[in-house]
Amino acid sequence: MTDHTPVSADSSSANTSDSASATSPDTLAQRGQSRSRRPESQAFRDFMGSHWGERHIPTPQREAVADFLPQRATKAGAPFGHDRLVIPAGTYKVRSNDTDYRFRAHSAFAYLSGLGAEKEPDAVIVLEPTEDGTHEAVLYFKPRASRSSEEFYSDSRYGEFWVGARPSLDEVAVATGLRCEHIDTLRDALAKDAGTVGLRIVRDVDSQVEALVNEVRQQAGLPSGADAQDDDHALEAHLSEIRLIKDRYELDELRRAVDATHRGFTDIIRCLPRATQHRRGERVIEGAFGAVAREEGNGLGYDTIAASGNHANTLHWIDNDGPVNEGDLVLVDAGIEVDSLYTADITRTLPVNGRFSPIQAKIYQAVLDACEAALARANEPGVRFRDIHDAATTVLAHRLSDWGILPVSPEEALSPEGMQHRRWMPHGTSHHLGLDVHDCAQARREMYQDALLEPGMAFTIEPGLYFRSDDLAVPEEFRGIGVRIEDDVVVNADGSVTRISEDIPRTIADVEAWIEDVQSSTK
């Protein structure tokens, strides 16, 4: 990896001569800049800023998402009258020393700006109150600098030499349809009419922007810090809740994510024989899917679960360091995040050798039946989100009873005083899906679990059964088997609910045929 030490620094942390030696102990910050010798002569600066040809920047085009952004801003600002609303993108997170994780914007920022991929670190959306009581989204970010500036070659965070040519204000304005301003003007924009205009911010995203907002609040006599917490949390909850209903652009992006994820699962099946030959076969599976995620989208929507055998009974198994054995089932929970940052969330449980054993098929069919019951319930009128889980677990409780595993009747287990079936199905059946794999998580319960299904909602259906290898409450033949089936669904305009992941095989016969077809085509 290229050394991130810039080729220029201020005089307090570097000597002007390559051969100069320090005459006093370095500070800790200065030691972080000690790996390279940095030229600082004016001659060097003049030379670096000259003799460059014309940049070849593609002509900016208006993005499809731009048509949806004004309505999103209106919805976001509706409850907050004349308050100014601040939604930071966030900044880079340090991975180790001076290396960072890939940037991924806060989802509320992505929703209101329409910016995906790795755009734009350290940017801020401000929802500016207007005279008619609505809000206008204004995007503040750091545009690319002139190649005669020191930033061009010396700034490893923003410099074109280091991270490529950043967009201009005009280019982003064309792409998004938003008014765009330089980030250096943010302080003045927040201070304008402060006191007459309130200030709210999405907290814990960018500490520097949050500190700036609190400084302006204090100067204007507005509640700040802990005193403003309830107001800020109300904004965050509202920004979650308005994303419960997806617009047409969002639903199209979710379908694209599901299609890409289907291709990722096909590559998993293609690599299963190789996985059985590797001591960490689960990582062979993880790697195959991850390659498709980067080729087809922005990357993974979340860490892939590739859990073979008993590992499938650890719900969030992401170590993926175990073998993949012939005769095992491998549970793969994975989703591709497309460039717009919308993600799929799919689970398939696959027989490693291509065929389910009788006991594996018995458990798998029970889970599949629970999936179908949940979808059927979702298609009934007047259904609340929580009812989907109840439909799935009713099937599973009765199946556990039929097998002689449940210690009480299904009715007793399903009552609030019972819940014994949750030993083998400990998680919820559904969650909303969108920019986050567990989307809209800050929404109030009455808007989420207790809400009626509405057109535009997108969520998962994912029941499972998990029989741990050391579970003495189940027959020995069940032990070490874990099965989950997860699909992504949307509520249509007429209220019906459709699986948008229908094309990813899920029945026993279809899964076996899928494995046979893919592996035959690669021989």
XYZ file of C-alpha atoms in Angstrom:
523
model
C 0.000 0.000 0.000
C 1.213 3.505 -0.830
C 2.619 5.484 2.083
C -0.007 8.063 3.093
C 2.549 10.616 4.219
C 1.905 13.750 2.115
C 4.760 15.302 0.199
C 4.308 18.592 2.016
C 3.489 19.544 5.567
C 3.499 22.627 7.742
C 6.825 23.829 9.120
C 6.012 22.662 12.617
C 6.185 18.992 11.599
C 8.856 18.852 8.875
C 12.281 20.261 8.111
C 12.945 22.038 4.819
C 16.069 20.021 4.123
C 16.076 16.289 3.376
C 19.310 15.937 5.350
C 18.218 17.955 8.358
C 17.897 16.121 11.629
C 15.549 16.905 14.495
C 16.973 18.999 17.306
C 14.132 18.277 19.718
C 11.981 15.240 20.486
C 9.099 14.673 18.056
C 5.534 14.883 19.263
C 3.410 11.775 18.802
C 1.639 13.444 15.859
C 4.944 14.323 14.244
C 6.172 10.744 14.519
C 3.200 9.727 12.386
C 4.657 11.862 9.600
C 8.206 10.509 9.869
C 8.156 7.778 7.226
C 8.898 10.019 4.237
C 11.049 13.041 3.474
C 8.902 15.852 2.150
C 10.136 18.552 -0.201
C 8.853 21.996 0.710
C 10.744 24.406 -1.515
C 8.816 27.028 -3.440
C 10.456 25.731 -6.594
C 8.942 22.305 -5.961
C 5.512 23.795 -5.305
C 5.622 25.872 -8.461
C 6.705 22.891 -10.530
C 4.011 20.615 -9.088
C 1.321 23.122 -10.010
C 2.346 23.556 -13.632
C 2.502 21.718 -16.957
C -0.709 19.717 -16.606
C -2.964 18.895 -19.516
C -6.715 19.263 -19.596
C -8.634 16.934 -17.286
C -10.904 14.469 -19.016
C -13.964 14.685 -16.771
C -17.134 13.042 -18.134
C -19.955 15.461 -18.814
C -22.209 15.290 -15.739
C -25.615 13.731 -16.247
C -28.720 14.059 -14.102
C -29.181 10.839 -12.142
C -32.529 9.050 -11.973
C -32.669 9.515 -8.205
C -32.691 13.312 -8.611
C -36.396 13.263 -9.498
C -37.207 11.809 -6.074
C -35.050 14.032 -3.856
C -37.361 17.070 -3.510
C -40.206 14.922 -2.200
C -37.831 13.183 0.220
C -36.715 16.562 1.583
C -40.343 17.638 1.993
C -41.205 14.480 3.913
C -38.086 14.738 6.064
C -38.776 18.323 7.090
C -42.553 18.181 7.455
C -42.828 17.828 11.277
C -40.120 20.362 12.064
C -41.554 23.669 10.889
C -38.852 26.299 10.659
C -36.063 24.213 12.186
C -32.842 23.841 10.209
C -32.003 20.121 9.960
C -28.408 18.896 9.710
C -27.651 15.427 8.344
C -23.908 14.611 8.087
C -22.548 11.997 5.716
C -19.927 10.970 8.253
C -16.214 10.642 7.840
C -13.625 7.940 7.344
C -13.221 5.393 10.130
C -9.698 4.329 10.994
C -8.995 0.679 10.354
C -5.441 0.670 11.669
C -2.930 3.463 12.180
C -3.232 5.613 9.034
C -5.362 3.240 6.951
C -9.122 3.697 6.805
C -12.098 1.529 6.025
C -13.859 2.265 2.768
C -16.197 5.181 3.241
C -19.913 4.478 3.442
C -22.235 7.421 4.071
C -24.835 7.479 6.834
C -28.066 6.144 5.365
C -30.122 9.265 6.122
C -27.574 11.319 4.189
C -27.599 8.866 1.270
C -31.398 8.948 1.190
C -31.598 12.740 1.061
C -28.604 13.352 -1.214
C -28.993 10.445 -3.625
C -25.237 9.857 -3.379
C -24.089 6.261 -3.256
C -20.865 4.307 -3.616
C -18.124 6.031 -1.558
C -19.482 9.588 -1.959
C -19.020 12.079 -0.212
C -16.979 11.821 3.000
C -17.245 14.819 5.334
C -20.235 16.206 3.413
C -23.416 17.502 5.052
C -27.016 17.827 3.906
C -28.824 20.782 5.448
C -32.597 20.878 5.128
C -33.159 24.602 4.961
C -36.636 25.856 5.990
C -38.385 27.891 3.294
C -41.026 30.599 3.448
C -43.794 28.211 2.374
C -43.094 25.901 5.330
C -41.253 23.212 3.376
C -37.532 22.428 3.347
C -34.899 22.628 0.624
C -31.981 20.185 0.688
C -28.622 21.928 0.351
C -25.510 19.806 -0.072
C -22.247 21.042 1.474
C -19.053 19.260 0.482
C -15.432 19.810 -0.449
C -15.094 20.051 -4.248
C -11.913 19.341 -6.145
C -9.189 21.914 -5.897
C -7.136 23.535 -8.603
C -3.999 21.687 -9.633
C -2.051 24.798 -8.715
C -3.116 24.324 -5.085
C -1.024 22.484 -2.529
C -4.033 20.273 -1.782
C -3.746 18.772 -5.270
C -0.547 16.876 -4.476
C -0.091 17.061 -0.695
C -3.448 16.209 0.866
C -3.829 12.446 1.202
C -7.464 12.830 2.213
C -8.721 15.048 -0.607
C -5.829 15.564 -3.016
C -6.263 14.442 -6.586
C -2.856 12.754 -6.575
C -4.057 10.524 -3.754
C -7.768 9.871 -4.217
C -8.460 10.955 -7.781
C -10.315 13.955 -9.087
C -13.173 14.922 -6.812
C -16.324 16.370 -8.391
C -17.000 20.069 -8.684
C -19.983 21.842 -7.143
C -21.586 22.239 -10.553
C -21.107 18.579 -11.471
C -22.817 17.325 -8.318
C -25.567 19.920 -8.735
C -26.309 18.586 -12.226
C -26.274 14.946 -11.058
C -28.499 15.434 -8.010
C -30.528 18.521 -8.821
C -29.556 19.901 -5.405
C -28.130 23.285 -4.552
C -24.476 22.621 -3.729
C -22.199 24.783 -1.582
C -18.585 24.592 -0.418
C -18.215 22.962 2.988
C -16.251 26.006 4.145
C -19.502 28.019 4.109
C -21.338 25.621 6.428
C -20.656 27.550 9.647
C -22.163 30.759 8.271
C -25.154 28.884 6.872
C -25.904 27.282 10.243
C -25.516 30.565 12.098
C -27.871 32.505 9.824
C -30.981 33.505 11.830
C -30.036 30.941 14.519
C -32.293 31.532 17.475
C -35.174 32.502 15.241
C -34.541 29.264 13.355
C -33.998 26.119 15.447
C -31.254 23.567 14.832
C -31.456 19.785 14.912
C -28.796 17.265 13.936
C -28.464 13.532 13.436
C -26.042 12.712 16.244
C -23.031 10.420 16.472
C -22.225 10.618 12.757
C -19.589 13.378 12.515
C -18.178 14.738 15.770
C -16.807 17.901 14.159
C -20.124 18.850 12.561
C -21.927 18.034 15.800
C -19.534 20.276 17.744
C -20.123 23.070 15.222
C -23.902 22.755 15.583
C -23.637 22.904 19.379
C -21.361 25.934 19.175
C -23.907 27.762 17.005
C -26.712 26.689 19.324
C -24.918 28.055 22.366
C -24.133 31.352 20.685
C -27.783 31.730 19.660
C -29.184 30.731 23.064
C -30.676 27.485 21.730
C -30.699 24.210 23.687
C -27.481 22.300 23.031
C -25.760 19.100 24.071
C -27.848 16.984 26.415
C -30.586 19.633 26.493
C -31.176 19.151 22.754
C -31.015 15.370 22.821
C -34.761 14.725 22.614
C -35.134 17.100 19.665
C -32.259 15.447 17.825
C -33.519 11.939 18.506
C -36.951 12.923 17.187
C -35.290 13.915 13.915
C -33.408 10.630 13.689
C -36.568 8.604 14.358
C -38.494 10.548 11.721
C -35.768 10.005 9.130
C -36.072 6.265 9.782
C -39.844 6.300 9.588
C -40.111 8.086 6.247
C -37.989 5.309 4.724
C -40.507 2.633 5.732
C -42.358 3.341 2.484
C -40.060 3.064 -0.523
C -40.464 5.146 -3.658
C -40.223 3.659 -7.146
C -36.503 4.331 -7.430
C -35.802 2.495 -4.181
C -37.846 -0.545 -5.165
C -36.041 -0.739 -8.505
C -32.681 -0.599 -6.710
C -33.730 -3.378 -4.334
C -34.608 -5.557 -7.299
C -31.202 -4.845 -8.821
C -29.586 -5.854 -5.526
C -31.547 -9.124 -5.450
C -30.576 -9.923 -9.040
C -26.895 -9.343 -8.265
C -27.195 -11.458 -5.128
C -28.679 -14.288 -7.170
C -25.520 -14.229 -9.293
C -23.450 -14.317 -6.124
C -25.243 -17.433 -4.891
C -24.709 -19.104 -8.249
C -20.968 -18.559 -7.856
C -21.174 -20.037 -4.350
C -22.665 -23.215 -5.803
C -19.957 -23.247 -8.454
C -17.245 -23.222 -5.773
C -18.749 -25.838 -3.419
C -16.532 -28.696 -4.670
C -13.427 -26.552 -4.073
C -14.748 -25.545 -0.653
C -14.849 -29.186 0.446
C -11.142 -29.499 -0.379
C -10.041 -26.477 1.648
C -9.403 -26.497 5.387
C -11.412 -23.256 5.634
C -14.021 -24.027 3.045
C -16.440 -21.522 4.545
C -14.047 -18.774 3.447
C -13.985 -20.157 -0.056
C -17.749 -19.575 -0.070
C -17.395 -16.140 1.510
C -14.733 -15.148 -1.005
C -16.724 -16.294 -4.019
C -19.694 -14.195 -2.995
C -17.541 -11.215 -2.055
C -15.938 -11.154 -5.486
C -19.340 -10.877 -7.165
C -20.367 -8.181 -4.679
C -17.452 -5.971 -5.701
C -17.807 -6.752 -9.396
C -21.565 -6.201 -9.554
C -22.156 -3.598 -6.850
C -20.609 -1.419 -4.197
C -19.774 -4.456 -2.075
C -21.360 -6.516 0.657
C -24.517 -5.252 2.308
C -23.287 -6.913 5.523
C -20.735 -9.524 6.534
C -21.509 -12.810 4.817
C -22.544 -15.752 6.969
C -21.164 -18.969 5.477
C -21.983 -21.565 8.103
C -21.488 -25.244 7.426
C -22.795 -28.002 9.657
C -23.211 -27.029 13.294
C -21.925 -23.508 12.618
C -25.349 -22.797 11.107
C -26.734 -22.851 14.629
C -24.758 -19.748 15.543
C -27.074 -17.094 14.153
C -24.420 -14.500 13.316
C -21.569 -16.829 12.392
C -19.157 -14.590 10.451
C -15.839 -16.194 11.410
C -16.323 -18.482 8.413
C -13.180 -20.390 9.286
C -14.513 -23.935 9.317
C -14.443 -26.807 6.833
C -17.293 -27.604 4.460
C -17.925 -31.324 4.627
C -19.688 -33.645 2.228
C -23.086 -34.463 3.652
C -23.415 -31.156 5.540
C -25.830 -28.357 4.925
C -24.250 -24.946 4.484
C -26.316 -21.929 5.506
C -25.370 -18.815 3.536
C -26.858 -15.464 4.550
C -25.560 -12.835 2.129
C -26.577 -9.731 0.236
C -25.035 -7.439 -2.338
C -25.202 -3.686 -1.839
C -25.497 -1.982 -5.225
C -23.843 1.367 -5.939
C -26.902 3.282 -4.686
C -26.297 1.558 -1.289
C -29.534 -0.453 -1.342
C -28.941 -4.048 -0.300
C -30.508 -7.441 -0.705
C -30.681 -9.906 2.187
C -31.011 -13.535 1.136
C -30.457 -16.814 2.955
C -30.303 -20.191 1.311
C -29.407 -23.461 3.003
C -27.671 -25.719 0.520
C -26.766 -29.414 0.648
C -23.031 -29.517 0.038
C -23.192 -32.754 -1.983
C -26.221 -31.564 -3.944
C -28.858 -33.727 -2.260
C -30.766 -33.334 1.008
C -30.740 -36.339 3.293
C -34.189 -37.432 4.551
C -33.756 -35.730 7.939
C -32.325 -32.593 6.344
C -35.255 -32.475 3.950
C -37.701 -32.944 6.813
C -36.360 -29.934 8.694
C -35.916 -27.876 5.521
C -39.512 -28.466 4.432
C -40.800 -27.328 7.814
C -38.944 -24.040 7.436
C -40.145 -23.653 3.841
C -43.731 -24.238 4.968
C -43.276 -21.502 7.574
C -42.050 -19.168 4.806
C -45.126 -19.869 2.734
C -47.451 -19.359 5.689
C -45.838 -16.016 6.455
C -46.217 -14.834 2.858
C -49.832 -15.998 2.749
C -50.581 -14.079 5.954
C -48.920 -10.976 4.534
C -51.329 -11.140 1.601
C -54.419 -11.034 3.814
C -56.164 -7.679 4.378
C -55.552 -5.724 7.567
C -52.253 -7.436 8.416
C -49.803 -5.873 10.842
C -46.072 -6.399 10.557
C -45.941 -8.523 13.698
C -48.536 -10.945 12.272
C -46.004 -12.265 9.753
C -43.812 -13.632 12.528
C -46.804 -15.206 14.267
C -47.817 -17.032 11.086
C -44.358 -18.505 10.600
C -43.830 -19.566 14.199
C -47.268 -21.182 14.384
C -46.198 -23.579 11.640
C -42.885 -24.297 13.350
C -44.432 -24.860 16.784
C -46.861 -27.396 15.367
C -44.112 -29.156 13.436
C -41.931 -29.364 16.554
C -44.919 -30.836 18.387
C -45.543 -33.392 15.638
C -41.913 -34.495 15.963
C -42.289 -34.968 19.712
C -39.740 -32.243 20.504
C -41.932 -29.506 21.963
C -42.438 -30.173 25.718
C -45.886 -28.527 25.776
C -48.774 -28.141 23.349
C -48.292 -25.747 20.407
C -50.966 -23.485 21.853
C -49.164 -23.212 25.188
C -45.820 -22.653 23.535
C -47.242 -19.872 21.365
C -48.757 -18.065 24.344
C -46.830 -15.222 26.032
C -46.436 -17.447 29.079
C -44.829 -20.222 27.046
C -42.508 -19.518 24.108
C -40.702 -22.858 24.416
C -40.485 -23.099 20.622
C -38.186 -20.074 20.622
C -35.370 -22.373 21.777
C -35.161 -23.507 18.148
C -36.333 -20.304 16.410
C -34.892 -17.508 18.568
C -35.003 -14.576 16.136
C -37.670 -12.493 14.456
C -39.102 -13.543 11.112
C -39.000 -10.178 9.362
C -37.272 -6.817 9.255
C -37.507 -3.875 6.901
C -34.947 -3.689 4.118
C -33.464 -0.833 2.109
C -30.390 1.343 2.539
C -29.643 -0.684 5.660
C -29.997 -4.426 5.873
C -32.032 -3.826 9.047
C -33.647 -0.718 7.686
C -35.523 1.970 9.601
C -34.253 0.639 12.921
C -34.895 3.913 14.779
C -38.597 3.921 13.906
C -41.072 3.830 16.773
C -42.766 0.497 17.517
C -46.162 1.762 16.392
C -44.639 2.578 13.008
C -42.824 -0.770 12.738
C -43.960 -3.916 14.574
C -47.480 -2.649 15.226
C -47.997 -0.997 11.832
C -50.321 -2.177 9.092
C -48.593 -3.294 5.912
C -48.658 -0.521 3.308
C -47.733 -0.310 -0.374
C -44.041 0.446 -0.802
C -42.865 -1.473 2.245
C -39.950 -3.842 1.634
C -38.976 -6.495 4.153
C -37.657 -9.997 4.653
C -39.337 -13.270 5.549
C -36.761 -15.540 7.206
C -37.861 -18.305 9.565
C -35.422 -20.976 10.651
C -34.874 -24.011 12.846
C -31.613 -24.507 14.719
C -30.679 -27.747 16.451
C -27.300 -27.353 18.105
C -24.990 -30.357 18.271
C -25.113 -30.360 22.076
C -28.900 -29.952 22.364
C -30.067 -32.936 24.383
C -33.719 -31.850 24.076
C -33.871 -33.076 20.474
C -33.310 -36.485 18.859
C -29.702 -37.201 18.015
C -30.398 -37.229 14.280
C -31.496 -33.566 14.453
C -28.374 -32.365 16.228
C -25.962 -30.187 14.274
C -28.520 -29.188 11.636
C -29.476 -25.551 11.120
C -31.794 -24.291 8.374
C -32.863 -20.764 7.445
C -34.626 -19.599 4.287
C -34.832 -15.870 3.697
C -36.549 -13.955 0.934
C -37.056 -10.269 0.176
C -40.607 -9.078 -0.427
C -42.404 -5.861 -1.321
C -45.958 -4.646 -0.817
C -47.458 -3.722 -4.182
C -49.778 -0.808 -4.961
C -52.838 -3.079 -4.663
C -51.741 -4.322 -1.227
C -50.548 -7.724 -2.392
C -47.106 -8.896 -1.291
C -44.603 -10.270 -3.796
C -41.297 -12.085 -3.350
C -38.768 -10.157 -5.414
C -36.329 -13.010 -4.789
C -38.678 -15.587 -6.310
C -36.145 -16.513 -8.987
C -33.568 -17.694 -6.437
C -34.445 -21.398 -6.030
C -35.890 -22.349 -2.658
C -37.872 -25.602 -2.813
C -36.041 -28.866 -2.201
C -36.398 -30.000 -5.810
C -35.431 -26.614 -7.223
C -32.374 -26.241 -4.983
C -31.108 -29.688 -5.923
C -31.679 -28.976 -9.626
C -29.951 -25.585 -9.297
C -26.848 -27.166 -7.780
C -26.759 -29.888 -10.431
C -27.187 -27.429 -13.307
C -24.526 -24.994 -12.100
C -21.946 -27.630 -11.288
C -22.573 -29.530 -14.511
C -22.033 -26.373 -16.539
C -18.618 -25.797 -14.937
C -17.187 -29.262 -15.580
